[in-house]
Short mmCIF file of C-alpha atoms in Angstrom, two decimals:
data_model
loop_
_atom_site.label_atom_id
_atom_site.label_comp_id
_atom_site.label_asym_id
_atom_site.label_seq_id
_atom_site.Cartn_x
_atom_site.Cartn_y
_atom_site.Cartn_z
CA MET A 99 148.72 -71.66 34.99
CA ASP A 100 148.17 -75.16 35.28
CA LEU A 101 150.82 -77.34 33.52
CA ARG A 102 149.74 -80.85 32.34
CA ILE A 103 152.19 -83.60 30.58
CA PHE A 104 150.55 -84.89 27.26
CA THR A 105 152.02 -87.86 25.40
CA GLU A 106 151.78 -89.28 21.88
CA PRO A 107 152.28 -92.98 22.42
CA GLN A 108 151.21 -93.98 18.96
CA GLN A 109 154.82 -92.62 17.90
CA GLY A 110 156.45 -95.44 19.87
CA ALA A 111 155.54 -96.08 23.70
CA SER A 112 154.97 -99.12 25.48
CA TYR A 113 152.79 -98.92 28.68
CA ASP A 114 155.73 -99.34 30.91
CA THR A 115 157.20 -96.24 29.31
CA LEU A 116 153.91 -94.53 30.06
CA LEU A 117 153.91 -95.82 33.64
CA LYS A 118 157.30 -94.40 34.11
CA VAL A 119 156.17 -90.90 32.58
CA ALA A 120 153.01 -90.89 34.64
CA LYS A 121 154.68 -91.66 37.77
CA ALA A 122 157.30 -88.37 37.01
CA THR A 123 154.31 -86.32 36.26
CA GLU A 124 152.91 -87.00 39.70
CA ASP A 125 156.34 -87.10 41.85
CA LEU A 126 157.22 -83.54 39.84
CA GLY A 127 154.10 -81.95 40.77
CA PHE A 128 152.54 -81.52 37.61
CA ASP A 129 148.83 -81.38 37.60
CA ALA A 130 147.72 -84.22 35.20
CA PHE A 131 148.87 -86.93 32.63
CA PHE A 132 147.02 -86.93 29.30
CA ARG A 133 147.65 -88.96 26.13
CA SER A 134 146.38 -88.90 22.51
CA ASP A 135 143.74 -91.50 21.02
CA HIS A 136 145.56 -92.89 18.11
CA TYR A 137 146.24 -96.45 16.60
CA LEU A 138 148.89 -95.71 14.06
CA ARG A 139 152.16 -93.75 14.24
CA MET A 140 152.38 -90.51 12.10
CA GLY A 141 155.50 -89.98 9.77
CA ASP A 142 158.14 -92.22 9.14
CA GLY A 143 160.32 -94.00 11.79
CA ASP A 144 160.20 -97.10 13.75
CA PRO A 145 156.51 -98.68 14.49
CA MET A 146 157.68 -100.49 17.35
CA PRO A 147 156.29 -101.37 19.89
CA GLY A 148 152.99 -100.70 18.11
CA PRO A 149 149.92 -98.53 19.50
CA THR A 150 148.62 -98.82 22.96
CA ASP A 151 144.66 -98.12 23.59
CA ALA A 152 144.15 -94.92 25.40
CA TRP A 153 141.43 -96.05 27.98
CA THR A 154 143.22 -99.45 28.89
CA THR A 155 146.27 -97.18 29.51
CA LEU A 156 144.60 -94.98 31.87
CA ALA A 157 142.84 -97.58 33.87
CA GLY A 158 146.06 -99.10 34.30
CA LEU A 159 147.60 -95.77 35.38
CA ALA A 160 144.38 -95.02 37.68
CA ARG A 161 145.50 -97.93 40.00
CA GLU A 162 149.38 -96.81 39.81
CA THR A 163 148.97 -93.07 40.69
CA SER A 164 147.21 -91.28 43.41
CA ARG A 165 146.91 -87.68 42.78
CA ILE A 166 147.22 -86.46 39.07
CA ARG A 167 143.98 -85.83 36.91
CA LEU A 168 144.06 -88.55 33.79
CA GLY A 169 142.38 -88.20 30.63
CA THR A 170 142.71 -87.74 26.56
CA LEU A 171 143.37 -85.45 24.02
CA MET A 172 140.99 -86.57 22.32
CA THR A 173 139.31 -89.49 22.25
CA SER A 174 138.09 -90.22 18.71
CA ALA A 175 134.36 -90.84 18.43
CA THR A 176 134.64 -92.83 15.70
CA PHE A 177 136.56 -95.71 17.77
CA ARG A 178 133.68 -96.45 20.15
CA LEU A 179 130.30 -96.56 20.60
CA PRO A 180 128.87 -93.86 23.03
CA GLY A 181 127.28 -96.23 25.62
CA ILE A 182 130.51 -98.35 25.78
CA LEU A 183 132.39 -95.21 26.22
CA ALA A 184 130.36 -93.95 28.84
CA ILE A 185 130.88 -97.06 30.73
CA GLN A 186 134.72 -97.19 30.25
CA VAL A 187 135.08 -93.60 31.14
CA ALA A 188 132.77 -94.04 34.66
CA GLN A 189 135.04 -97.24 35.25
CA VAL A 190 138.19 -95.74 34.97
CA ASP A 191 136.91 -92.79 36.97
CA ALA A 192 135.94 -95.15 39.94
CA MET A 193 139.21 -96.75 39.54
CA SER A 194 141.22 -93.54 40.16
CA GLY A 195 139.14 -92.01 42.81
CA GLY A 196 137.58 -89.28 40.91
CA ARG A 197 140.31 -88.11 38.76
CA VAL A 198 139.29 -88.53 35.19
CA GLU A 199 138.35 -85.86 32.28
CA LEU A 200 137.11 -87.06 28.93
CA GLY A 201 138.47 -84.98 25.57
CA LEU A 202 136.49 -86.13 22.97
CA GLY A 203 136.65 -85.54 19.38
CA ALA A 204 135.39 -86.47 16.09
CA GLY A 205 138.34 -88.21 14.64
CA TRP A 206 140.33 -87.44 11.71
CA PHE A 207 143.41 -89.83 10.80
CA GLU A 208 141.85 -92.19 8.14
CA ALA A 209 145.00 -94.24 7.95
CA GLU A 210 144.79 -95.69 11.25
CA HIS A 211 140.92 -96.72 10.53
CA THR A 212 141.89 -98.50 7.28
CA ALA A 213 144.87 -100.19 8.91
CA TYR A 214 142.69 -101.72 11.90
CA GLY A 215 139.40 -101.97 10.39
CA ILE A 216 137.40 -99.29 11.69
CA PRO A 217 134.70 -97.40 10.03
CA PHE A 218 135.56 -94.06 8.75
CA PRO A 219 132.19 -92.50 8.57
CA LYS A 220 131.57 -89.32 5.97
CA GLU A 221 129.74 -87.52 8.44
CA LYS A 222 131.89 -87.06 11.68
CA PHE A 223 130.74 -84.15 13.20
CA ALA A 224 127.21 -85.15 13.82
CA ARG A 225 128.07 -88.24 15.25
CA LEU A 226 130.05 -86.55 17.73
CA GLU A 227 127.29 -84.65 18.64
CA GLU A 228 125.16 -87.25 19.46
CA GLN A 229 127.83 -89.09 21.24
CA LEU A 230 128.21 -86.32 23.60
CA GLU A 231 124.22 -85.92 24.00
CA ILE A 232 124.31 -89.78 24.84
CA ILE A 233 127.24 -89.88 27.21
CA THR A 234 126.65 -86.86 29.26
CA GLY A 235 122.72 -88.12 29.25
CA LEU A 236 123.69 -91.44 30.52
CA TRP A 237 125.63 -89.81 33.28
CA GLY A 238 122.95 -87.79 34.10
CA THR A 239 119.98 -89.73 33.99
CA GLU A 240 118.84 -90.44 38.11
CA PRO A 241 119.49 -93.75 39.55
CA GLY A 242 116.85 -96.07 39.31
CA LYS A 243 115.52 -94.00 36.02
CA THR A 244 116.24 -95.06 32.35
CA PHE A 245 117.87 -93.32 29.55
CA ASP A 246 116.45 -93.18 25.86
CA TYR A 247 117.62 -91.38 22.85
CA GLU A 248 116.57 -91.55 19.21
CA GLY A 249 119.15 -89.94 16.69
CA ALA A 250 120.31 -90.11 13.31
CA HIS A 251 123.24 -92.34 14.09
CA TYR A 252 122.84 -94.05 17.53
CA ARG A 253 119.39 -95.33 18.99
CA LEU A 254 119.02 -96.21 22.99
CA THR A 255 115.92 -98.14 24.62
CA ASP A 256 115.47 -98.67 28.29
CA SER A 257 119.25 -98.07 29.22
CA PRO A 258 119.63 -98.36 33.06
CA ALA A 259 122.38 -95.74 32.33
CA LEU A 260 125.20 -97.22 34.76
CA PRO A 261 127.42 -97.04 36.18
CA LYS A 262 127.96 -93.75 37.42
CA PRO A 263 131.17 -92.08 37.43
CA VAL A 264 132.52 -91.24 40.91
CA GLN A 265 132.69 -87.58 40.22
CA GLU A 266 129.47 -85.62 40.12
CA LYS A 267 130.41 -84.41 37.01
CA VAL A 268 133.25 -85.63 34.57
CA PRO A 269 134.85 -82.78 33.05
CA VAL A 270 134.57 -82.66 28.96
CA LEU A 271 136.80 -81.23 27.17
CA ILE A 272 136.22 -80.28 23.40
CA GLY A 273 138.93 -78.67 21.37
CA GLY A 274 139.74 -77.62 17.74
CA HIS A 275 140.15 -74.93 15.06
CA GLY A 276 136.61 -74.89 13.48
CA ALA A 277 135.09 -71.56 13.33
CA LYS A 278 131.39 -72.19 13.79
CA ARG A 279 130.46 -75.53 14.71
CA THR A 280 133.11 -76.30 17.40
CA PRO A 281 132.57 -73.34 19.32
CA ALA A 282 128.80 -74.00 19.38
CA LEU A 283 129.32 -77.53 20.63
CA ALA A 284 131.71 -76.24 23.25
CA ALA A 285 129.24 -73.79 24.49
CA ARG A 286 126.58 -76.76 25.04
CA PHE A 287 128.81 -79.43 26.53
CA ALA A 288 132.47 -78.29 27.48
CA ASP A 289 133.85 -77.89 30.87
CA GLU A 290 137.06 -76.93 29.11
CA PHE A 291 137.78 -75.38 25.64
CA ASN A 292 141.59 -76.81 23.92
CA ILE A 293 142.96 -75.67 20.98
CA PRO A 294 146.04 -77.52 19.82
CA PHE A 295 149.33 -76.22 18.45
CA ALA A 296 147.95 -72.79 17.79
CA SER A 297 149.72 -69.33 17.90
CA LEU A 298 148.64 -66.40 20.41
CA GLU A 299 146.96 -64.52 17.39
CA ASP A 300 144.59 -67.83 16.51
CA SER A 301 144.27 -68.87 20.27
CA GLU A 302 142.86 -65.58 20.99
CA ARG A 303 140.35 -65.39 17.70
CA GLN A 304 139.23 -68.90 18.86
CA PHE A 305 138.85 -68.07 22.52
CA GLY A 306 136.66 -65.28 21.75
CA ARG A 307 134.55 -67.30 19.28
CA VAL A 308 134.12 -69.74 22.14
CA ARG A 309 133.13 -66.86 24.57
CA GLU A 310 130.71 -65.66 22.36
CA ALA A 311 129.05 -69.01 21.44
CA ALA A 312 128.72 -69.56 25.51
CA GLU A 313 127.08 -66.46 26.02
CA ALA A 314 124.77 -67.07 23.15
CA ASN A 315 123.77 -70.41 24.61
CA GLY A 316 123.11 -68.85 28.04
CA ARG A 317 126.09 -69.69 29.75
CA SER A 318 128.90 -67.08 31.27
CA ALA A 319 131.79 -67.52 29.14
CA ASP A 320 134.17 -67.78 32.22
CA ASP A 321 132.11 -70.93 32.87
CA LEU A 322 135.00 -72.52 30.86
CA ILE A 323 138.55 -73.26 31.26
CA TYR A 324 140.34 -72.23 27.94
CA SER A 325 143.54 -74.01 27.28
CA ASN A 326 146.50 -74.89 24.95
CA ALA A 327 148.42 -77.89 23.76
CA LEU A 328 152.10 -76.86 22.39
CA VAL A 329 154.90 -78.98 22.04
CA VAL A 330 157.56 -78.12 24.23
CA CYS A 331 161.79 -78.35 24.29
CA VAL A 332 163.23 -76.89 27.12
CA GLY A 333 166.98 -76.62 27.59
CA ARG A 334 169.54 -75.19 30.31
CA ASN A 335 171.77 -73.95 27.47
CA ASP A 336 171.31 -73.79 23.68
CA ALA A 337 173.12 -76.92 23.03
CA GLU A 338 170.71 -78.80 25.29
CA VAL A 339 167.92 -77.19 23.34
CA ALA A 340 169.27 -78.18 19.88
CA ARG A 341 169.86 -81.66 21.62
CA ARG A 342 166.30 -82.20 22.53
CA ALA A 343 165.17 -80.51 19.32
CA ALA A 344 167.30 -83.10 17.09
CA ALA A 345 166.08 -85.99 19.20
CA ILE A 346 162.36 -85.17 18.22
CA GLY A 347 163.01 -84.37 14.54
CA ARG A 348 162.50 -80.76 14.81
CA GLU A 349 164.65 -77.43 14.29
CA VAL A 350 164.87 -74.99 17.15
CA GLU A 351 163.53 -72.00 15.74
CA GLU A 352 160.62 -73.71 14.22
CA LEU A 353 160.00 -75.05 17.77
CA LYS A 354 160.26 -71.29 19.18
CA GLU A 355 157.86 -70.02 16.56
CA ASN A 356 155.27 -72.98 17.03
CA GLY A 357 155.77 -74.37 20.44
CA LEU A 358 157.23 -73.69 23.69
CA ALA A 359 161.24 -74.18 23.14
CA GLY A 360 164.31 -72.59 24.53
CA SER A 361 165.66 -71.48 27.96
CA PRO A 362 163.39 -71.79 31.11
CA ALA A 363 163.14 -67.85 31.14
CA GLU A 364 161.93 -67.76 27.31
CA VAL A 365 159.52 -70.44 28.02
CA VAL A 366 158.02 -68.91 31.12
CA ASP A 367 157.75 -65.84 28.99
CA LYS A 368 155.86 -67.35 26.23
CA ILE A 369 153.41 -69.12 28.51
CA GLY A 370 152.79 -65.67 30.50
CA ARG A 371 151.78 -64.53 26.81
CA TYR A 372 149.00 -67.37 26.69
CA ALA A 373 147.87 -66.26 29.84
CA GLU A 374 147.62 -63.03 28.98
CA ILE A 375 144.72 -63.81 26.11
CA GLY A 376 142.78 -66.17 28.52
CA SER A 377 144.35 -69.34 28.59
CA SER A 378 144.83 -70.92 32.02
CA ARG A 379 146.21 -74.51 31.24
CA ILE A 380 148.63 -75.78 28.83
CA TYR A 381 149.26 -79.26 27.72
CA LEU A 382 153.11 -79.81 27.38
CA GLN A 383 153.50 -82.09 24.36
CA ILE A 384 156.26 -84.36 25.42
CA LEU A 385 157.54 -86.22 22.38
CA ASP A 386 160.50 -87.97 23.81
CA LEU A 387 159.37 -90.16 26.49
CA ASP A 388 162.40 -91.36 27.63
CA ASP A 389 164.22 -88.11 28.64
CA LEU A 390 162.61 -87.87 31.93
CA ASP A 391 165.11 -85.23 32.91
CA HIS A 392 163.42 -82.93 30.37
CA LEU A 393 160.40 -83.09 32.82
CA GLU A 394 162.46 -82.50 35.98
CA LEU A 395 163.79 -79.36 34.17
CA ILE A 396 160.45 -78.13 33.38
CA SER A 397 159.25 -78.80 36.71
CA SER A 398 162.05 -76.91 38.71
CA GLN A 399 162.81 -74.19 36.22
CA VAL A 400 159.57 -73.42 34.48
CA GLN A 401 156.59 -74.57 36.73
CA SER A 402 158.35 -73.38 39.71
CA ARG A 403 158.49 -69.90 38.50
CA LEU A 404 154.83 -69.81 37.19
CA SER A 405 153.59 -70.85 40.71
#
């Protein structure tokens, strides 16, 4: 079971804070550092210091780390034109020495679009599909040849399809709860399917849909990695669990029901149940980014038992 650290910087984090978490992620032996792609805080609370851009952040971390994978859950397709995003990701991949992964989603949080003047199209899923076709098409075009695309939303003519990523293939992550279109899209484009904040039952059901869609698309269902994203709150004792839950404005019992919470043994046991339904990677959503002791505890008492 791979454990990856997943952050939500829009809730209040500077680049320097993210850098400390990313370096701790690397030093403590976790597999990867991922971040959300949002420009507006969700819920009440102090809005300071304001948002950080996902790919600007990852470019900086690419030069400040040496081992961990870097990526997004999920880059919003509404924020960037697909040709520009292909260039950005390829450049950060080169800056990191080939450690980048692209999670791409349709975009959903309308308030951040209106807050920063970003168009919020009605038909988002079709745009996402075209973006995936364009990005993978640009990266897959042989050097010296050009790429053309004619879609309902995007048109590219005589693109040199440069630069290329360092990796032969940048892993593409697609995720979500949709019963039909999401599994079909994952079957076409994804190297990894991720379901966020889902129960064991919902995860197993969605993994099954994606596996069926992959087989129907001529792929082996085992070609894909299946993963979960879950909030984590671990403590050495009940008081420490309660303190960490209070720090992120959550209740312990709710976190145990909907995430990974409790003692290290409790969390290891629940992760094991996700492994039994086919999940091989967990993105641990860390909401208190100043609590680096939390990461150390997860590394020494949870990750060590899983390995």
